[in-house]
mmCIF file of C-alpha atoms and ligand atoms in Angstrom:
data_model
loop_
_atom_site.group_PDB
_atom_site.id
_atom_site.type_symbol
_atom_site.label_atom_id
_atom_site.label_comp_id
_atom_site.label_asym_id
_atom_site.label_seq_id
_atom_site.Cartn_x
_atom_site.Cartn_y
_atom_site.Cartn_z
ATOM 1 C CA MET C 23 121.344 98.452 124.899
ATOM 2 C CA ILE C 24 120.883 101.036 127.645
ATOM 3 C CA ILE C 25 117.265 101.605 128.675
ATOM 4 C CA SER C 26 116.354 104.988 130.168
ATOM 5 C CA ARG C 27 112.999 105.339 131.904
ATOM 6 C CA THR C 28 113.455 108.887 133.227
ATOM 7 C CA ARG C 29 114.875 112.147 131.881
ATOM 8 C CA LYS C 30 117.694 111.957 134.404
ATOM 9 C CA GLU C 31 118.633 108.454 133.222
ATOM 10 C CA LEU C 32 118.381 109.629 129.614
ATOM 11 C CA GLU C 33 120.692 112.548 130.294
ATOM 12 C CA ILE C 34 123.296 110.228 131.839
ATOM 13 C CA ALA C 35 123.013 107.757 128.942
ATOM 14 C CA LEU C 36 123.285 110.519 126.309
ATOM 15 C CA ASN C 37 126.371 111.867 128.052
ATOM 16 C CA LYS C 38 127.912 108.430 127.940
ATOM 17 C CA LEU C 39 127.097 108.067 124.242
ATOM 18 C CA SER C 40 128.570 111.483 123.515
ATOM 19 C CA GLU C 41 132.009 109.998 124.313
ATOM 20 C CA ILE C 42 131.697 107.856 121.180
ATOM 21 C CA PRO C 43 132.678 109.881 118.121
ATOM 22 C CA GLY C 44 130.216 110.265 115.248
ATOM 23 C CA LYS C 45 126.588 111.051 114.686
ATOM 24 C CA LEU C 46 123.556 110.177 116.785
ATOM 25 C CA ALA C 47 120.436 108.978 114.957
ATOM 26 C CA LEU C 48 116.960 109.014 116.491
ATOM 27 C CA ILE C 49 114.088 106.669 115.616
ATOM 28 C CA PRO C 50 110.883 107.765 117.366
ATOM 29 C CA THR C 51 108.145 105.126 117.683
ATOM 30 C CA MET C 52 105.050 104.265 119.665
ATOM 31 C CA GLY C 53 106.227 100.688 120.163
ATOM 32 C CA ASN C 54 104.637 97.377 119.183
ATOM 33 C CA LEU C 55 107.613 97.133 116.895
ATOM 34 C CA HIS C 56 107.578 95.281 113.584
ATOM 35 C CA GLN C 57 109.949 95.007 110.639
ATOM 36 C CA GLY C 58 108.861 98.468 109.422
ATOM 37 C CA HIS C 59 110.186 100.085 112.600
ATOM 38 C CA LEU C 60 113.306 97.915 112.608
ATOM 39 C CA SER C 61 114.081 98.910 108.997
ATOM 40 C CA LEU C 62 114.353 102.511 110.248
ATOM 41 C CA LEU C 63 116.946 101.358 112.763
ATOM 42 C CA THR C 64 118.886 99.509 110.057
ATOM 43 C CA ILE C 65 118.988 102.692 107.967
ATOM 44 C CA ALA C 66 119.964 104.750 111.018
ATOM 45 C CA LYS C 67 122.840 102.406 111.799
ATOM 46 C CA LYS C 68 124.241 102.883 108.291
ATOM 47 C CA LYS C 69 124.162 106.664 108.667
ATOM 48 C CA ALA C 70 125.228 107.127 112.282
ATOM 49 C CA SER C 71 127.621 105.587 114.791
ATOM 50 C CA LYS C 72 125.039 105.781 117.617
ATOM 51 C CA THR C 73 121.323 105.072 117.612
ATOM 52 C CA ILE C 74 118.543 105.940 120.013
ATOM 53 C CA SER C 75 114.992 104.716 119.721
ATOM 54 C CA THR C 76 112.054 106.045 121.703
ATOM 55 C CA ILE C 77 108.855 104.225 122.602
ATOM 56 C CA PHE C 78 106.147 106.607 123.718
ATOM 57 C CA VAL C 79 102.434 106.335 123.036
ATOM 58 C CA ASN C 80 101.891 110.055 122.725
ATOM 59 C CA PRO C 81 98.529 111.029 124.221
ATOM 60 C CA LEU C 82 98.549 114.376 122.391
ATOM 61 C CA GLN C 83 98.119 112.771 118.980
ATOM 62 C CA PHE C 84 95.046 110.714 119.901
ATOM 63 C CA GLY C 85 91.568 112.207 119.660
ATOM 64 C CA LYS C 86 88.859 111.289 122.125
ATOM 65 C CA ASN C 87 87.469 108.602 119.811
ATOM 66 C CA ASP C 88 90.909 107.227 118.941
ATOM 67 C CA ASP C 89 92.511 104.076 120.288
ATOM 68 C CA PHE C 90 94.934 105.558 122.874
ATOM 69 C CA GLU C 91 93.879 103.190 125.660
ATOM 70 C CA LYS C 92 93.890 100.058 123.560
ATOM 71 C CA TYR C 93 96.985 100.922 121.491
ATOM 72 C CA PRO C 94 99.166 97.788 121.773
ATOM 73 C CA ARG C 95 101.922 98.083 124.388
ATOM 74 C CA THR C 96 104.440 95.248 124.091
ATOM 75 C CA HIS C 97 107.502 96.561 125.875
ATOM 76 C CA GLU C 98 109.198 93.247 126.602
ATOM 77 C CA ASP C 99 109.074 92.143 122.972
ATOM 78 C CA ASP C 100 110.081 95.590 121.740
ATOM 79 C CA ILE C 101 113.134 95.707 124.007
ATOM 80 C CA LYS C 102 114.241 92.305 122.772
ATOM 81 C CA LYS C 103 113.860 93.337 119.126
ATOM 82 C CA LEU C 104 115.766 96.607 119.543
ATOM 83 C CA ASN C 105 118.487 94.858 121.496
ATOM 84 C CA ASP C 106 118.822 92.123 118.842
ATOM 85 C CA GLU C 107 119.067 94.784 116.123
ATOM 86 C CA GLY C 108 121.889 96.556 117.993
ATOM 87 C CA CYS C 109 120.147 99.750 119.090
ATOM 88 C CA ASP C 110 122.402 101.600 121.567
ATOM 89 C CA LEU C 111 119.843 103.417 123.693
ATOM 90 C CA LEU C 112 116.109 103.193 124.291
ATOM 91 C CA PHE C 113 114.139 106.012 125.885
ATOM 92 C CA LEU C 114 110.994 104.400 127.289
ATOM 93 C CA PRO C 115 109.533 107.137 129.471
ATOM 94 C CA LEU C 116 107.845 105.977 132.677
ATOM 95 C CA ASN C 117 105.103 108.548 132.227
ATOM 96 C CA ASN C 118 104.177 111.728 130.337
ATOM 97 C CA LYS C 119 106.081 113.925 132.779
ATOM 98 C CA GLU C 120 109.371 112.326 131.730
ATOM 99 C CA VAL C 121 108.712 113.755 128.258
ATOM 100 C CA PHE C 122 106.910 117.032 128.797
ATOM 101 C CA SER C 123 108.090 117.976 132.344
ATOM 102 C CA SER C 124 105.071 120.127 133.049
ATOM 103 C CA ILE C 125 101.875 118.883 131.429
ATOM 104 C CA ASP C 126 100.341 122.347 131.915
ATOM 105 C CA ASN C 127 103.101 124.086 130.082
ATOM 106 C CA ILE C 128 103.666 122.158 126.870
ATOM 107 C CA LYS C 129 105.191 123.992 123.925
ATOM 108 C CA THR C 130 102.613 123.191 121.251
ATOM 109 C CA ILE C 131 103.722 123.102 117.645
ATOM 110 C CA LYS C 132 100.958 123.879 115.181
ATOM 111 C CA SER C 133 100.756 121.926 111.950
ATOM 112 C CA GLY C 134 98.979 124.737 110.050
ATOM 113 C CA THR C 135 96.550 124.230 107.190
ATOM 114 C CA LEU C 136 98.407 121.163 105.843
ATOM 115 C CA GLY C 137 97.778 119.509 109.183
ATOM 116 C CA LEU C 138 94.043 119.942 108.668
ATOM 117 C CA GLU C 139 93.944 118.025 105.409
ATOM 118 C CA LEU C 140 93.781 114.281 104.668
ATOM 119 C CA CYS C 141 94.371 112.434 107.987
ATOM 120 C CA GLY C 142 94.142 115.759 109.829
ATOM 121 C CA LYS C 143 90.587 116.202 108.607
ATOM 122 C CA ILE C 144 89.584 112.894 110.153
ATOM 123 C CA ARG C 145 91.696 113.335 113.288
ATOM 124 C CA PRO C 146 91.532 117.010 114.306
ATOM 125 C CA GLY C 147 94.579 118.041 116.346
ATOM 126 C CA HIS C 148 96.435 114.833 115.498
ATOM 127 C CA PHE C 149 99.341 116.464 113.688
ATOM 128 C CA ASP C 150 99.720 119.237 116.274
ATOM 129 C CA GLY C 151 100.139 116.389 118.774
ATOM 130 C CA VAL C 152 102.671 114.619 116.554
ATOM 131 C CA LEU C 153 104.747 117.760 115.928
ATOM 132 C CA THR C 154 104.615 118.746 119.590
ATOM 133 C CA VAL C 155 106.045 115.425 120.756
ATOM 134 C CA VAL C 156 108.589 115.135 117.934
ATOM 135 C CA ASN C 157 109.789 118.655 118.684
ATOM 136 C CA ARG C 158 110.092 117.722 122.352
ATOM 137 C CA LEU C 159 112.133 114.611 121.494
ATOM 138 C CA PHE C 160 114.401 116.707 119.273
ATOM 139 C CA GLU C 161 114.826 119.214 122.125
ATOM 140 C CA ILE C 162 115.677 116.575 124.725
ATOM 141 C CA ILE C 163 117.802 114.249 122.598
ATOM 142 C CA LYS C 164 119.417 116.673 120.137
ATOM 143 C CA PRO C 165 120.047 114.046 117.440
ATOM 144 C CA ASP C 166 122.117 114.703 114.317
ATOM 145 C CA ILE C 167 119.836 112.478 112.239
ATOM 146 C CA ALA C 168 116.219 111.369 112.608
ATOM 147 C CA VAL C 169 114.526 108.630 110.589
ATOM 148 C CA PHE C 170 110.811 108.544 109.740
ATOM 149 C CA GLY C 171 108.833 106.136 107.605
ATOM 150 C CA ALA C 172 107.262 106.958 104.242
ATOM 151 C CA LYS C 173 104.267 104.957 105.499
ATOM 152 C CA ASP C 174 103.136 108.159 107.237
ATOM 153 C CA TYR C 175 103.526 110.375 104.168
ATOM 154 C CA GLN C 176 101.760 113.465 105.525
ATOM 155 C CA GLN C 177 103.470 113.167 108.904
ATOM 156 C CA GLU C 178 106.909 112.981 107.301
ATOM 157 C CA ILE C 179 106.262 116.144 105.262
ATOM 158 C CA LEU C 180 104.983 118.077 108.288
ATOM 159 C CA ILE C 181 107.976 117.011 110.396
ATOM 160 C CA ARG C 182 110.309 117.985 107.565
ATOM 161 C CA GLN C 183 108.706 121.440 107.375
ATOM 162 C CA MET C 184 108.953 121.909 111.127
ATOM 163 C CA ALA C 185 112.579 120.760 111.250
ATOM 164 C CA LYS C 186 113.557 123.033 108.360
ATOM 165 C CA SER C 187 112.807 126.109 110.445
ATOM 166 C CA LEU C 188 113.528 124.871 113.991
ATOM 167 C CA TYR C 189 116.381 122.391 113.411
ATOM 168 C CA PRO C 190 118.170 123.433 110.198
ATOM 169 C CA ASN C 191 121.192 121.215 110.982
ATOM 170 C CA LEU C 192 119.180 118.076 111.609
ATOM 171 C CA GLU C 193 119.307 115.507 108.796
ATOM 172 C CA LEU C 194 115.963 113.827 108.180
ATOM 173 C CA ILE C 195 115.809 110.498 106.411
ATOM 174 C CA LYS C 196 112.670 109.075 104.858
ATOM 175 C CA ALA C 197 112.601 105.267 104.997
ATOM 176 C CA PRO C 198 110.666 103.215 102.423
ATOM 177 C CA ILE C 199 107.468 101.381 103.372
ATOM 178 C CA ILE C 200 107.958 97.794 104.501
ATOM 179 C CA ARG C 201 105.128 95.492 103.423
ATOM 180 C CA ALA C 202 104.007 91.960 104.187
ATOM 181 C CA ASP C 203 104.309 89.454 101.316
ATOM 182 C CA ASN C 204 100.674 90.130 100.412
ATOM 183 C CA GLY C 205 101.411 93.845 99.951
ATOM 184 C CA VAL C 206 99.811 95.169 103.140
ATOM 185 C CA ALA C 207 101.975 97.880 104.723
ATOM 186 C CA LEU C 208 103.134 96.712 108.149
ATOM 187 C CA SER C 209 101.377 98.620 110.910
ATOM 188 C CA SER C 210 100.681 98.136 114.610
ATOM 189 C CA ARG C 211 97.005 98.630 113.772
ATOM 190 C CA ASN C 212 97.033 95.481 111.601
ATOM 191 C CA ASN C 213 96.898 93.648 114.943
ATOM 192 C CA TYR C 214 93.297 94.798 115.281
ATOM 193 C CA LEU C 215 92.328 92.912 112.100
ATOM 194 C CA SER C 216 91.118 89.337 111.793
ATOM 195 C CA GLU C 217 92.632 87.049 109.126
ATOM 196 C CA PRO C 218 89.766 87.688 106.648
ATOM 197 C CA GLU C 219 90.012 91.454 107.300
ATOM 198 C CA LEU C 220 93.762 91.335 106.650
ATOM 199 C CA GLU C 221 93.040 89.613 103.346
ATOM 200 C CA ILE C 222 90.575 92.387 102.439
ATOM 201 C CA ALA C 223 93.196 94.987 103.439
ATOM 202 C CA THR C 224 95.433 93.823 100.568
ATOM 203 C CA ASN C 225 93.054 95.679 98.244
ATOM 204 C CA LEU C 226 94.242 99.067 99.479
ATOM 205 C CA TYR C 227 97.753 98.465 98.175
ATOM 206 C CA LYS C 228 96.412 96.813 95.003
ATOM 207 C CA CYS C 229 94.284 99.892 94.402
ATOM 208 C CA LEU C 230 97.168 102.311 94.997
ATOM 209 C CA TYR C 231 99.391 100.300 92.690
ATOM 210 C CA LYS C 232 96.776 100.058 89.929
ATOM 211 C CA SER C 233 96.120 103.795 90.184
ATOM 212 C CA SER C 234 99.806 104.624 89.785
ATOM 213 C CA ILE C 235 99.986 102.467 86.645
ATOM 214 C CA SER C 236 96.839 104.103 85.243
ATOM 215 C CA TYR C 237 98.284 107.579 85.891
ATOM 216 C CA LYS C 238 101.470 106.621 84.041
ATOM 217 C CA GLU C 239 99.259 105.400 81.165
ATOM 218 C CA ASN C 240 97.667 108.856 81.156
ATOM 219 C CA ILE C 241 94.195 107.658 82.058
ATOM 220 C CA ASP C 242 92.139 110.648 83.188
ATOM 221 C CA LEU C 243 92.962 111.327 86.869
ATOM 222 C CA LYS C 244 89.348 111.955 87.812
ATOM 223 C CA VAL C 245 88.397 108.571 86.347
ATOM 224 C CA ILE C 246 91.281 106.881 88.208
ATOM 225 C CA ILE C 247 90.140 108.327 91.528
ATOM 226 C CA ASP C 248 86.457 107.526 90.934
ATOM 227 C CA GLU C 249 87.346 103.960 89.968
ATOM 228 C CA ALA C 250 89.649 103.595 92.984
ATOM 229 C CA LYS C 251 86.924 104.685 95.409
ATOM 230 C CA LYS C 252 84.425 102.335 93.743
ATOM 231 C CA TYR C 253 86.945 99.503 93.965
ATOM 232 C CA LEU C 254 87.621 100.136 97.672
ATOM 233 C CA ASN C 255 83.927 100.401 98.472
ATOM 234 C CA SER C 256 83.289 97.129 96.641
ATOM 235 C CA TYR C 257 85.479 95.455 99.293
ATOM 236 C CA ASN C 258 83.817 97.385 102.139
ATOM 237 C CA LEU C 259 87.043 99.345 102.577
ATOM 238 C CA SER C 260 85.193 102.598 103.041
ATOM 239 C CA PRO C 261 87.665 105.325 102.010
ATOM 240 C CA ASP C 262 88.152 108.568 103.971
ATOM 241 C CA TYR C 263 90.220 109.914 101.114
ATOM 242 C CA PHE C 264 92.024 108.778 97.996
ATOM 243 C CA GLU C 265 94.134 111.507 96.411
ATOM 244 C CA LEU C 266 97.213 112.323 94.371
ATOM 245 C CA ARG C 267 99.620 114.726 96.093
ATOM 246 C CA ASP C 268 103.099 116.017 95.323
ATOM 247 C CA GLU C 269 106.120 115.773 97.627
ATOM 248 C CA ASN C 270 105.067 118.945 99.461
ATOM 249 C CA LEU C 271 101.534 117.616 99.831
ATOM 250 C CA ASN C 272 100.058 119.949 97.200
ATOM 251 C CA LYS C 273 97.025 118.393 95.560
ATOM 252 C CA ILE C 274 97.530 117.262 91.961
ATOM 253 C CA ASN C 275 94.415 117.599 89.825
ATOM 254 C CA VAL C 276 95.905 117.093 86.394
ATOM 255 C CA ASN C 277 97.449 114.371 84.289
ATOM 256 C CA GLY C 278 101.078 114.525 83.199
ATOM 257 C CA TYR C 279 102.643 115.760 86.451
ATOM 258 C CA ASP C 280 106.176 114.378 86.226
ATOM 259 C CA GLY C 281 107.594 115.407 89.631
ATOM 260 C CA LYS C 282 107.654 113.157 92.690
ATOM 261 C CA LYS C 283 104.149 112.338 93.822
ATOM 262 C CA ALA C 284 102.076 109.753 95.639
ATOM 263 C CA PHE C 285 98.601 108.348 95.667
ATOM 264 C CA LEU C 286 97.472 108.413 99.299
ATOM 265 C CA GLY C 287 94.619 106.387 100.696
ATOM 266 C CA SER C 288 92.911 106.001 104.035
ATOM 267 C CA VAL C 289 90.285 103.302 104.483
ATOM 268 C CA ASN C 290 88.204 101.825 107.271
ATOM 269 C CA ILE C 291 87.743 98.148 107.905
ATOM 270 C CA ASN C 292 85.019 98.020 110.489
ATOM 271 C CA LYS C 293 86.510 100.186 113.275
ATOM 272 C CA THR C 294 90.124 100.088 112.132
ATOM 273 C CA ARG C 295 91.512 102.874 109.970
ATOM 274 C CA LEU C 296 94.433 102.004 107.709
ATOM 275 C CA ILE C 297 96.590 104.372 105.691
ATOM 276 C CA ASP C 298 98.956 103.617 102.852
ATOM 277 C CA ASN C 299 100.505 105.319 99.855
ATOM 278 C CA ILE C 300 102.536 104.674 96.769
ATOM 279 C CA GLU C 301 105.194 107.088 95.575
ATOM 280 C CA PHE C 302 106.126 107.260 91.942
HETATM 281 P P1 AMP Z 11 104.657 104.474 114.901
HETATM 282 O O1 AMP Z 11 105.186 103.573 115.942
HETATM 283 O O2 AMP Z 11 103.466 103.938 114.177
HETATM 284 O O3 AMP Z 11 104.500 105.895 115.355
HETATM 285 O O4 AMP Z 11 105.785 104.524 113.772
HETATM 286 C C1 AMP Z 11 107.096 104.928 114.083
HETATM 287 C C2 AMP Z 11 107.843 105.145 112.800
HETATM 288 O O5 AMP Z 11 107.865 103.933 112.049
HETATM 289 C C3 AMP Z 11 107.200 106.206 111.892
HETATM 290 O O6 AMP Z 11 108.238 107.003 111.325
HETATM 291 C C4 AMP Z 11 106.499 105.386 110.852
HETATM 292 O O7 AMP Z 11 106.349 106.050 109.616
HETATM 293 C C5 AMP Z 11 107.448 104.197 110.719
HETATM 294 N N1 AMP Z 11 106.758 103.042 110.164
HETATM 295 C C6 AMP Z 11 105.622 102.454 110.616
HETATM 296 N N2 AMP Z 11 105.257 101.436 109.821
HETATM 297 C C7 AMP Z 11 106.177 101.367 108.824
HETATM 298 C C8 AMP Z 11 106.353 100.539 107.679
HETATM 299 N N3 AMP Z 11 105.500 99.575 107.381
HETATM 300 N N4 AMP Z 11 107.416 100.773 106.882
HETATM 301 C C9 AMP Z 11 108.294 101.769 107.166
HETATM 302 N N5 AMP Z 11 108.182 102.593 108.231
HETATM 303 C C10 AMP Z 11 107.146 102.401 109.052
#
């Protein structure tokens, strides 16, 4: 695997890769890689002849009370994992300037009203930061394909909407959520949890799953959501939101919706916020 730490090195590496025929797939990450991230690479490798992963803890998507400073940075391990999985190129920028060139002159992408809902309500500006960096990576790398995880349901929809207008030829792939055996969705933030907290975290997935079954059984949606919040609170998993949304993130308030949809939940265990969802 080639590792590029600067834009210049990236340019040289991309030129080299361009000699290989076929498509280039991008997997953007913030590092601290786990099987969830690596599953995106596996999918990318099936769809493209060349893969590039990026590891960049994007300061623009962290609010002032977020965990930017303490976000786990495990470059050595990450490099080994990507190499073992057969990634062709890793862009691991040395600093912010290698991504944005001029920090004073960043092209900000706005996430609109959808970016203010759900996670955006709790983390103002978060999705503008996400879209701004993803747009920048698309600009620099010009991939044919990009893979994002369904774990970040709202993020995937916002990126899809942005790409539809700015990158109509880019193919976006949504990768399924990878979970631990106990059902907890893999996440770098799980590292902040103690063993007992991780055990408690299993109740978020249990709750999402139970809610999806209840919806299929036509139990009143309002009752399902009230019960879900009560259930989460009973485990001290204080919920920020628990909602049913369709594939464009429109809120579903009624029973009997038979299109693609997902229950989405965000909970707090002490100071750690976890998100998860179940599509059905
Ligand atoms: P992050 O490093 O958290 O920004 O995540 C990078 C990419 O990996 C995003 O597209 C996430 O949605 C995806 N991802 C993170 N966790 C999982 C998981 N458990 N299953 C599938 N994809 C994931």
